[in-house]
């Protein structure tokens, strides 16, 4: 019978898991388990985090139609405006590392409220800015505030949904940020025309304010028993107390070994200890709290000892000094399977940025679309350097539609393949099953890239370009939806740091992609550029196959190594 481990995180009282069930850390027994909340309650959380994620794309795109006004009003150069855009993208991708570290100590709700409060301040000051320096600085603050939902939005969904439906929910969630590039240009253009460029930022102020108020009523989904980061910090603090002589040796012994509460033990309610790390011996367990794996089960010597441990842990209050974004990230990137999928995710995301940027230039320069025609067929999407006259960079609407379909349908396909593979494997699942859903998509993405590039190069009819924009967006985001779900599945107990690391990888590579896209486009043309991208996408395919083939063994070896380090 699986029995609860003493001393992980104490929130009495709680019940024992079923006798036959072997659980990993992400299924540790907790009070008020978010996985058992009603479907309506879970859906409301999905709507809340997805709606908040829209702000990421809106903030990046809403004020782009007003670039000319900003340059004139603030006497800004094209380089200044470019920095305000590029830095926004970079901070939006990298700052989630900080937020994820806070969320693993303080919970999701406090981070949501703090981040939206910070973003609100940045938006207000930016709307009142009189100089480009203030505008750029506040855009950085705005991006830092908006970026939290990138990391902990996916982690929140991991808190409430089991793996067999997680792909679908991740697909729905990730489709929300795609609304920004679609709605931002339209709303931004209307506000700029009706008022001025500052109205675009005041719109963000209102949107951010609504998110801030909504998350005040948000019920936190974070459970400390299911966070490896929290448990490792707690263990370190207990060891520190033991070194100072402030802790009972018996209490530390219970935390340092896989000591369990016997089912026959009779404890009072104030002495009950929550189950945190039942041993998971199957491959499907993903990663468990490695400090408790492979050690012989013992029984609690007495209820008095359990009460001592509970009292000691209850007295420990984790604080700001316990927030460390570096340690969890190192744990994530030290696993080869994670690195393979993180690089794949970054390449696919950067491919999308490159498509949006270079196609915008091609349609504006080679097809001669004016602003009115662009407004009917294309969407403004400012992502790169503005030189001489302020260019209107555009994105084809059908490309956005392809991405939306790819995100939602790709997520559902990912779950279907995952469940089918699990059934074939006798009901036992492991994270790499998720990657099988990418096999079909990865065959067609590189050819779609090549076709898109050479159609642009030959300046064929816009309908043909739209078709391959749709397919490129559909196949790319379908793969991305599965890799994002895999990152969560393969890093149980570290979902927030893992998603934040994914955001940092993709944000940094996307920043580089936007900087080199135009020089490469000018040097080798659209055809050459997207043939090169096809080669990079084939590399991404190879990395996914490698993670699918070897990922399980890599994870098991990493868990054993971490267990040795913690022993």
Coordinates of C-alpha atoms in Angstrom, one line a residue:
X1 CA 0.0 0.0 0.0
X2 CA 1.3 3.4 -0.9
X3 CA 1.7 5.3 2.3
X4 CA 2.4 9.0 3.0
X5 CA 5.9 10.3 3.6
X6 CA 6.4 12.3 6.8
X7 CA 7.8 15.8 6.8
X8 CA 7.4 17.1 3.3
X9 CA 5.0 20.0 3.8
X10 CA 2.4 19.9 6.6
X11 CA -1.1 21.0 5.9
X12 CA -3.2 18.7 8.1
X13 CA -5.4 16.9 7.9
X14 CA -5.3 14.8 4.7
X15 CA -6.3 11.4 3.5
X16 CA -4.2 8.5 2.3
X17 CA -4.2 7.7 -1.5
X18 CA -5.8 4.4 -2.7
X19 CA -4.0 1.3 -1.8
X20 CA -2.9 0.3 -5.3
X21 CA -2.1 3.8 -6.6
X22 CA 1.6 4.8 -7.0
X23 CA 1.9 8.5 -7.3
X24 CA 4.6 11.0 -8.4
X25 CA 5.0 14.3 -6.8
X26 CA 2.5 16.1 -9.0
X27 CA -0.2 13.7 -7.6
X28 CA 0.8 14.0 -4.0
X29 CA -2.1 14.0 -1.6
X30 CA -3.1 17.6 -0.8
X31 CA -6.0 19.3 0.9
X32 CA -8.5 20.9 -1.5
X33 CA -6.9 19.2 -4.5
X34 CA -7.3 21.4 -7.6
X35 CA -7.4 18.3 -9.8
X36 CA -10.7 17.4 -8.2
X37 CA -12.4 20.8 -8.6
X38 CA -15.5 20.9 -10.7
X39 CA -15.2 21.2 -14.5
X40 CA -17.0 24.6 -14.3
X41 CA -14.5 25.9 -11.8
X42 CA -11.5 24.6 -13.9
X43 CA -13.0 26.2 -17.0
X44 CA -13.3 29.6 -15.2
X45 CA -9.6 29.4 -14.4
X46 CA -8.7 28.5 -18.0
X47 CA -10.7 31.5 -19.2
X48 CA -9.0 33.8 -16.6
X49 CA -5.4 32.8 -17.5
X50 CA -6.1 32.7 -21.2
X51 CA -7.7 36.1 -21.1
X52 CA -4.7 37.4 -19.2
X53 CA -2.4 35.9 -21.7
X54 CA -3.9 38.1 -24.5
X55 CA -2.2 41.1 -22.9
X56 CA 1.2 39.8 -24.0
X57 CA 0.4 40.0 -27.7
X58 CA -1.6 43.2 -27.2
X59 CA 1.2 45.0 -25.5
X60 CA 3.6 44.1 -28.2
X61 CA 1.4 45.2 -31.1
X62 CA -1.2 47.7 -30.0
X63 CA 0.8 50.8 -30.4
X64 CA 2.6 49.9 -33.6
X65 CA 0.1 51.7 -35.9
X66 CA 1.0 54.9 -33.9
X67 CA 4.8 54.7 -34.5
X68 CA 4.8 57.7 -36.8
X69 CA 2.9 59.8 -34.2
X70 CA 5.3 58.7 -31.4
X71 CA 8.3 59.6 -33.5
X72 CA 6.9 63.0 -34.2
X73 CA 5.5 63.7 -30.7
X74 CA 8.6 62.6 -28.7
X75 CA 11.2 63.5 -31.4
X76 CA 12.2 59.8 -31.4
X77 CA 14.5 58.2 -33.9
X78 CA 13.6 54.9 -35.6
X79 CA 16.3 53.3 -33.5
X80 CA 14.6 54.4 -30.3
X81 CA 11.3 52.9 -31.4
X82 CA 13.0 49.7 -32.5
X83 CA 14.5 49.4 -29.0
X84 CA 11.1 49.9 -27.4
X85 CA 9.9 46.9 -29.4
X86 CA 12.9 44.6 -29.3
X87 CA 13.4 45.1 -25.5
X88 CA 9.8 44.4 -25.0
X89 CA 10.1 41.0 -26.8
X90 CA 13.3 40.2 -24.9
X91 CA 12.0 40.9 -21.5
X92 CA 8.7 39.2 -22.2
X93 CA 10.6 36.1 -23.0
X94 CA 13.2 36.1 -20.2
X95 CA 11.6 37.7 -17.2
X96 CA 9.2 34.7 -16.5
X97 CA 12.3 33.0 -15.0
X98 CA 12.0 35.4 -12.1
X99 CA 8.2 35.1 -11.7
X100 CA 8.3 31.3 -11.8
X101 CA 10.8 31.3 -8.9
X102 CA 8.5 33.5 -6.8
X103 CA 5.4 31.4 -7.7
X104 CA 7.1 28.3 -6.4
X105 CA 7.6 29.9 -3.0
X106 CA 4.6 32.3 -2.6
X107 CA 2.1 30.6 -4.9
X108 CA 0.5 31.6 -8.2
X109 CA -2.0 34.2 -6.9
X110 CA 0.5 36.6 -5.3
X111 CA 2.6 36.5 -8.4
X112 CA -0.4 37.3 -10.7
X113 CA -1.4 40.2 -8.5
X114 CA 2.1 41.6 -8.2
X115 CA 3.0 41.2 -11.9
X116 CA -0.2 42.9 -13.1
X117 CA 0.3 45.7 -10.5
X118 CA 3.8 46.2 -11.9
X119 CA 2.5 46.2 -15.5
X120 CA -0.2 48.6 -14.5
X121 CA 2.4 51.1 -13.2
X122 CA 4.5 50.7 -16.3
X123 CA 1.6 51.3 -18.6
X124 CA 0.4 54.4 -16.8
X125 CA 3.8 56.0 -16.7
X126 CA 4.4 55.1 -20.4
X127 CA 1.1 56.7 -21.4
X128 CA 2.3 59.9 -19.6
X129 CA 5.8 59.8 -21.0
X130 CA 7.4 63.0 -22.4
X131 CA 10.7 61.5 -23.5
X132 CA 11.7 58.4 -25.4
X133 CA 13.9 57.3 -22.5
X134 CA 10.9 57.1 -20.1
X135 CA 8.8 55.4 -22.8
X136 CA 11.5 52.7 -23.4
X137 CA 12.0 52.2 -19.7
X138 CA 8.3 51.8 -19.0
X139 CA 7.9 49.5 -21.9
X140 CA 10.5 47.2 -20.1
X141 CA 8.5 47.4 -16.9
X142 CA 5.3 46.8 -18.8
X143 CA 6.8 43.7 -20.4
X144 CA 8.1 42.4 -17.1
X145 CA 4.6 42.7 -15.6
X146 CA 2.9 41.0 -18.6
X147 CA 5.4 38.2 -18.8
X148 CA 4.3 36.4 -15.6
X149 CA 1.3 34.8 -17.3
X150 CA 3.6 33.2 -19.8
X151 CA 5.3 31.0 -17.2
X152 CA 2.7 30.5 -14.4
X153 CA -0.3 30.4 -16.8
X154 CA 0.8 27.1 -18.1
X155 CA 1.8 26.0 -14.6
X156 CA -1.6 26.9 -13.3
X157 CA -3.2 24.6 -15.9
X158 CA -0.8 21.9 -14.9
X159 CA -2.0 22.4 -11.3
X160 CA -5.6 21.6 -12.2
X161 CA -5.5 19.3 -15.2
X162 CA -4.2 15.7 -15.5
X163 CA -1.8 14.8 -18.3
X164 CA -4.5 13.0 -20.4
X165 CA -6.3 16.3 -21.1
X166 CA -3.5 18.7 -20.6
X167 CA -2.6 19.0 -24.3
X168 CA -6.0 20.2 -25.2
X169 CA -6.0 22.8 -22.4
X170 CA -2.5 24.0 -23.3
X171 CA -3.6 24.4 -26.9
X172 CA -6.6 26.6 -25.9
X173 CA -4.4 28.6 -23.5
X174 CA -1.7 29.2 -26.0
X175 CA -4.2 30.3 -28.7
X176 CA -5.0 33.3 -26.5
X177 CA -1.7 35.2 -27.0
X178 CA -2.2 34.8 -30.7
X179 CA -5.1 37.1 -30.4
X180 CA -2.8 40.0 -29.7
X181 CA -1.3 40.2 -33.2
X182 CA -4.8 39.9 -34.6
X183 CA -6.7 42.4 -32.5
X184 CA -3.8 44.7 -31.5
X185 CA -3.4 46.3 -35.0
X186 CA -7.1 46.8 -35.5
X187 CA -7.7 48.3 -32.0
X188 CA -4.5 50.3 -32.1
X189 CA -5.2 51.8 -35.5
X190 CA -8.7 52.8 -34.5
X191 CA -7.6 54.3 -31.2
X192 CA -4.8 56.2 -32.8
X193 CA -7.0 57.6 -35.5
X194 CA -9.8 58.5 -33.1
X195 CA -7.5 60.0 -30.4
X196 CA -3.7 59.7 -30.4
X197 CA -0.9 57.3 -29.7
X198 CA -1.3 57.6 -25.9
X199 CA -4.8 56.1 -26.2
X200 CA -3.3 52.7 -27.1
X201 CA -1.4 52.6 -23.9
X202 CA -4.4 53.8 -21.9
X203 CA -6.3 50.8 -23.4
X204 CA -3.6 48.5 -22.0
X205 CA -4.0 50.2 -18.7
X206 CA -7.7 49.4 -18.6
X207 CA -7.1 45.8 -19.8
X208 CA -4.3 45.2 -17.2
X209 CA -6.5 46.8 -14.5
X210 CA -9.3 44.4 -15.2
X211 CA -6.9 41.5 -15.0
X212 CA -5.5 42.8 -11.7
X213 CA -9.0 43.0 -10.2
X214 CA -10.0 39.6 -11.6
X215 CA -7.0 37.8 -9.9
X216 CA -7.8 39.4 -6.6
X217 CA -10.7 36.9 -6.5
X218 CA -8.6 34.1 -7.9
X219 CA -8.2 31.0 -5.7
X220 CA -4.7 29.8 -5.7
X221 CA -4.0 26.4 -7.4
X222 CA -0.5 26.1 -6.1
X223 CA 0.1 23.3 -3.6
X224 CA 3.5 23.2 -1.9
X225 CA 3.5 19.5 -1.6
X226 CA 3.6 19.3 -5.4
X227 CA 6.5 21.7 -5.8
X228 CA 10.1 20.2 -5.9
X229 CA 11.4 23.8 -5.6
X230 CA 9.5 24.4 -2.4
X231 CA 10.3 21.0 -0.9
X232 CA 14.0 21.4 -1.7
X233 CA 14.2 24.9 -0.1
X234 CA 12.3 23.6 2.9
X235 CA 14.7 20.7 3.3
X236 CA 17.7 23.1 3.1
X237 CA 16.2 25.3 5.8
X238 CA 15.6 22.4 8.1
X239 CA 19.2 21.3 7.6
X240 CA 20.4 24.8 8.4
X241 CA 18.4 24.7 11.6
X242 CA 19.8 21.3 12.5
X243 CA 23.4 22.6 11.9
X244 CA 22.6 25.4 14.4
X245 CA 21.3 22.9 16.9
X246 CA 17.7 24.2 16.7
X247 CA 16.2 21.0 15.4
X248 CA 15.7 17.6 16.8
X249 CA 17.9 14.9 15.2
X250 CA 14.9 12.7 14.9
X251 CA 13.0 15.3 12.9
X252 CA 15.8 15.8 10.4
X253 CA 16.2 12.0 10.1
X254 CA 12.6 11.7 9.1
X255 CA 13.0 14.4 6.4
X256 CA 16.3 13.1 5.1
X257 CA 15.0 9.5 4.6
X258 CA 12.0 8.1 3.1
X259 CA 10.2 7.5 6.4
X260 CA 6.5 6.8 6.1
X261 CA 3.5 6.8 8.3
X262 CA 2.1 3.4 8.9
X263 CA -1.5 2.9 8.1
X264 CA -2.0 1.5 11.5
X265 CA -0.5 4.6 13.2
X266 CA -3.1 6.5 15.2
X267 CA -2.4 10.3 15.1
X268 CA -4.5 13.1 16.4
X269 CA -5.6 15.8 13.8
X270 CA -2.9 18.2 15.0
X271 CA -0.3 15.5 14.4
X272 CA -1.2 14.4 10.9
X273 CA 1.4 14.9 8.2
X274 CA 0.5 15.4 4.6
X275 CA 1.5 12.8 2.0
X276 CA 4.0 14.4 -0.4
X277 CA 6.3 11.9 -2.1
X278 CA 4.9 8.4 -2.5
X279 CA 7.4 6.3 -4.3
X280 CA 6.9 6.0 -8.0
X281 CA 8.7 3.1 -9.5
X282 CA 7.3 2.9 -13.0
X283 CA 8.6 4.8 -16.0
X284 CA 5.3 6.7 -16.2
X285 CA 6.1 8.4 -12.9
X286 CA 8.2 11.1 -14.6
X287 CA 10.2 12.8 -12.0
X288 CA 9.4 12.4 -8.3
X289 CA 11.1 14.1 -5.3
X290 CA 14.4 12.5 -5.9
X291 CA 15.5 13.0 -2.4
X292 CA 13.1 10.3 -1.3
X293 CA 13.6 7.7 -4.0
X294 CA 15.4 4.4 -3.6
X295 CA 15.5 4.4 0.2
X296 CA 14.0 1.8 2.4
X297 CA 10.7 2.5 3.9
X298 CA 10.6 2.8 7.7
X299 CA 7.8 3.4 10.2
X300 CA 7.5 6.5 12.2
X301 CA 9.0 5.7 15.6
X302 CA 6.1 7.3 17.5
X303 CA 3.3 9.8 17.1
X304 CA 5.4 12.1 19.3
X305 CA 8.1 12.2 16.7
X306 CA 5.7 13.0 13.9
X307 CA 4.3 15.9 16.0
X308 CA 7.8 17.2 16.6
X309 CA 8.5 17.3 12.8
X310 CA 5.1 18.9 12.2
X311 CA 5.9 21.6 14.8
X312 CA 9.4 22.3 13.4
X313 CA 8.2 22.6 9.8
X314 CA 5.2 24.8 10.8
X315 CA 7.6 27.2 12.4
X316 CA 9.6 27.7 9.2
X317 CA 8.5 30.6 7.0
X318 CA 10.1 30.8 3.6
X319 CA 11.0 34.3 2.6
X320 CA 12.5 36.4 -0.2
X321 CA 15.9 35.0 0.4
X322 CA 14.6 31.5 -0.5
X323 CA 13.6 32.7 -4.0
X324 CA 16.3 31.5 -6.4
X325 CA 15.5 31.4 -10.2
X326 CA 18.9 29.9 -11.1
X327 CA 18.7 26.6 -9.2
X328 CA 15.4 25.3 -10.8
X329 CA 16.5 26.4 -14.2
X330 CA 19.8 24.5 -13.9
X331 CA 17.8 21.5 -12.9
X332 CA 15.7 21.8 -16.0
X333 CA 18.5 22.4 -18.5
X334 CA 20.7 19.7 -17.0
X335 CA 18.4 17.1 -18.5
X336 CA 19.2 16.3 -22.2
X337 CA 15.6 15.5 -23.0
X338 CA 14.6 19.0 -21.9
X339 CA 17.3 20.7 -23.9
X340 CA 16.2 18.9 -27.1
X341 CA 12.6 20.0 -26.7
X342 CA 13.5 23.5 -25.5
X343 CA 15.6 24.1 -28.6
X344 CA 12.8 22.7 -30.8
X345 CA 10.3 25.0 -29.2
X346 CA 12.6 28.0 -29.6
X347 CA 13.3 27.2 -33.3
X348 CA 9.6 26.9 -34.1
X349 CA 8.7 30.0 -32.2
X350 CA 11.5 32.0 -34.0
X351 CA 10.4 30.6 -37.3
X352 CA 7.0 32.3 -36.7
X353 CA 8.6 35.6 -35.9
X354 CA 10.8 35.4 -39.0
X355 CA 7.8 34.6 -41.2
X356 CA 5.8 37.5 -39.8
X357 CA 8.6 40.0 -40.1
X358 CA 9.9 39.1 -43.6
X359 CA 6.5 38.5 -45.2
X360 CA 5.4 41.9 -43.9
X361 CA 8.3 43.5 -45.7
X362 CA 7.7 41.5 -48.9
X363 CA 4.0 42.4 -49.1
X364 CA 4.6 46.1 -48.3
X365 CA 7.6 46.5 -50.7
X366 CA 6.9 44.1 -53.5
X367 CA 3.1 44.0 -53.7
X368 CA 2.7 47.7 -53.0
X369 CA -0.2 47.4 -50.5
X370 CA -1.3 50.7 -49.2
X371 CA -2.5 51.2 -45.6
X372 CA -6.2 50.9 -46.5
X373 CA -5.7 47.7 -48.4
X374 CA -3.5 46.3 -45.7
X375 CA -6.1 47.1 -43.2
X376 CA -8.6 44.9 -45.1
X377 CA -6.4 42.0 -45.9
X378 CA -3.4 42.2 -43.6
X379 CA -2.7 42.9 -39.9
X380 CA 0.0 45.4 -38.7
X381 CA 2.7 43.5 -36.8
X382 CA 5.7 45.6 -35.8
X383 CA 8.7 43.4 -34.9
X384 CA 11.9 44.9 -36.2
X385 CA 14.0 47.8 -37.3
X386 CA 12.2 51.0 -38.5
X387 CA 14.4 52.8 -41.0
X388 CA 13.9 56.1 -42.8
X389 CA 10.1 56.2 -43.1
X390 CA 8.2 54.2 -40.5
X391 CA 7.3 50.9 -42.3
X392 CA 4.0 49.2 -41.6
X393 CA 5.0 45.6 -41.0
X394 CA 2.1 43.3 -41.7
X395 CA 0.9 39.8 -41.1
X396 CA -1.5 37.9 -43.3
X397 CA -4.7 37.1 -41.5
X398 CA -4.8 33.5 -42.8
X399 CA -1.4 32.9 -41.1
X400 CA -3.0 33.8 -37.8
X401 CA -6.0 31.6 -38.5
X402 CA -3.6 28.7 -39.2
X403 CA -1.8 29.3 -35.9
X404 CA -5.1 29.3 -34.0
X405 CA -6.3 26.1 -35.6
X406 CA -2.9 24.6 -35.0
X407 CA -2.9 25.5 -31.3
X408 CA -6.4 24.3 -30.5
X409 CA -6.6 21.2 -32.8
X410 CA -2.9 20.4 -32.2
X411 CA -3.6 20.3 -28.5
X412 CA -6.5 17.9 -28.9
X413 CA -4.5 15.7 -31.3
X414 CA -1.7 15.6 -28.7
X415 CA -4.1 14.3 -26.0
X416 CA -5.6 11.8 -28.4
X417 CA -2.2 10.3 -29.3
X418 CA -1.2 10.4 -25.6
X419 CA -4.2 8.4 -24.5
X420 CA -3.9 5.9 -27.4
X421 CA -0.3 5.3 -26.6
X422 CA -1.0 4.8 -23.0
X423 CA -3.7 2.3 -23.8
X424 CA -1.3 0.3 -26.0
X425 CA 1.2 0.3 -23.1
X426 CA -1.2 -1.4 -20.7
X427 CA -2.4 1.8 -19.1
X428 CA 1.0 3.0 -18.1
X429 CA 2.1 6.4 -19.5
X430 CA 5.3 8.3 -19.7
X431 CA 6.0 11.9 -20.9
X432 CA 7.6 11.0 -24.2
X433 CA 4.3 9.5 -25.5
X434 CA 3.2 13.2 -25.9
X435 CA 5.9 13.7 -28.6
X436 CA 4.4 11.0 -30.9
X437 CA 1.7 13.5 -31.9
X438 CA 4.3 15.7 -33.6
X439 CA 5.4 13.1 -36.1
X440 CA 2.9 13.9 -38.8
X441 CA 3.3 17.7 -38.5
X442 CA 7.1 17.6 -38.6
X443 CA 7.0 15.9 -42.0
X444 CA 5.1 18.7 -43.6
X445 CA 6.5 21.8 -41.8
X446 CA 9.9 22.0 -43.7
X447 CA 8.3 21.7 -47.2
X448 CA 5.8 24.3 -46.2
X449 CA 8.6 26.6 -45.3
X450 CA 10.4 26.1 -48.6
X451 CA 7.2 26.6 -50.6
X452 CA 6.4 29.8 -48.7
X453 CA 9.8 31.2 -49.3
X454 CA 10.0 30.6 -53.0
X455 CA 6.5 31.8 -53.6
X456 CA 7.4 35.1 -52.0
X457 CA 10.6 35.1 -54.0
X458 CA 8.7 34.7 -57.3
X459 CA 6.0 37.3 -56.2
X460 CA 3.2 34.9 -57.2
X461 CA -0.5 35.7 -56.5
X462 CA -1.2 36.5 -52.9
X463 CA -3.7 33.6 -52.6
X464 CA -0.8 31.1 -53.0
X465 CA 1.2 32.8 -50.2
X466 CA -1.9 32.8 -48.0
X467 CA -2.3 29.1 -48.4
X468 CA 1.3 28.3 -47.3
X469 CA 1.1 30.8 -44.5
X470 CA -1.8 28.9 -43.2
X471 CA -0.1 25.6 -43.4
X472 CA 3.2 27.0 -41.9
X473 CA 1.3 28.4 -39.0
X474 CA -0.9 25.3 -38.5
X475 CA 2.0 22.8 -38.6
X476 CA 4.4 25.0 -36.5
X477 CA 1.9 25.7 -33.7
X478 CA 0.6 22.1 -33.7
X479 CA 4.1 21.0 -32.9
X480 CA 4.6 23.8 -30.4
X481 CA 1.4 22.8 -28.5
X482 CA 2.7 19.3 -28.0
X483 CA 6.2 20.4 -27.0
X484 CA 4.8 22.8 -24.4
X485 CA 2.7 20.1 -22.9
X486 CA 5.7 17.8 -22.9
X487 CA 7.8 20.3 -21.0
X488 CA 5.1 20.3 -18.3
X489 CA 4.7 16.5 -18.3
X490 CA 8.4 15.8 -18.1
X491 CA 9.1 18.2 -15.3
X492 CA 6.5 17.3 -12.6
X493 CA 7.1 19.4 -9.6
X494 CA 8.9 22.0 -11.7
X495 CA 6.2 23.0 -14.1
X496 CA 6.6 26.8 -13.6
X497 CA 10.4 26.9 -13.9
X498 CA 10.3 24.5 -16.9
X499 CA 7.7 26.7 -18.8
X500 CA 9.7 29.8 -17.8
X501 CA 12.9 28.3 -19.2
X502 CA 11.0 27.5 -22.4
X503 CA 9.9 31.1 -22.6
X504 CA 13.5 32.3 -22.1
X505 CA 14.8 30.0 -24.8
X506 CA 12.1 31.0 -27.3
X507 CA 12.3 34.7 -26.4
X508 CA 16.0 34.9 -26.8
X509 CA 16.1 33.0 -30.1
X510 CA 13.2 35.0 -31.4
X511 CA 15.0 38.2 -30.6
X512 CA 18.0 37.0 -32.6
X513 CA 15.8 35.8 -35.4
X514 CA 14.2 39.2 -35.8
X515 CA 17.7 40.9 -35.9
X516 CA 19.1 38.6 -38.6
X517 CA 16.0 38.1 -40.7
X518 CA 16.2 41.2 -42.9
X519 CA 20.0 41.0 -43.5
X520 CA 19.5 37.4 -44.6
X521 CA 16.5 38.2 -46.7
X522 CA 18.4 40.9 -48.5
X523 CA 21.5 38.7 -49.0
X524 CA 19.8 35.4 -50.2
X525 CA 16.2 36.3 -50.8
X526 CA 13.0 34.8 -49.4
X527 CA 13.7 31.5 -51.1
X528 CA 17.1 31.1 -49.7
X529 CA 16.1 32.3 -46.2
X530 CA 13.2 29.8 -45.9
X531 CA 15.2 27.0 -47.4
X532 CA 17.7 27.7 -44.5
X533 CA 14.8 27.7 -42.1
X534 CA 13.6 24.4 -43.5
X535 CA 17.1 22.9 -42.6
X536 CA 16.7 24.3 -39.1
X537 CA 13.2 22.8 -38.8
X538 CA 14.6 19.4 -39.9
X539 CA 17.1 19.8 -37.1
X540 CA 14.2 20.5 -34.7
X541 CA 12.5 17.3 -36.0
X542 CA 15.6 15.3 -35.2
X543 CA 15.7 16.8 -31.7
X544 CA 12.1 15.8 -31.1
X545 CA 12.8 12.2 -32.3
X546 CA 15.9 12.1 -30.1
X547 CA 13.9 13.2 -27.0
X548 CA 11.1 10.6 -27.9
X549 CA 13.7 7.8 -28.3
X550 CA 16.1 8.5 -25.4
X551 CA 14.2 10.9 -23.2
X552 CA 12.8 8.3 -20.7
X553 CA 16.3 6.9 -20.0
X554 CA 17.7 10.4 -19.7
X555 CA 15.1 11.4 -17.2
X556 CA 15.6 8.2 -15.1
X557 CA 19.3 8.8 -15.0
X558 CA 18.8 12.4 -14.0
X559 CA 16.5 11.4 -11.2
X560 CA 19.0 8.9 -9.9
X561 CA 21.8 11.5 -10.0
X562 CA 19.7 14.0 -8.1
X563 CA 18.8 11.4 -5.6
X564 CA 22.5 10.7 -5.0
X565 CA 23.2 14.4 -4.6
X566 CA 20.4 14.8 -2.1
X567 CA 21.3 11.7 -0.1

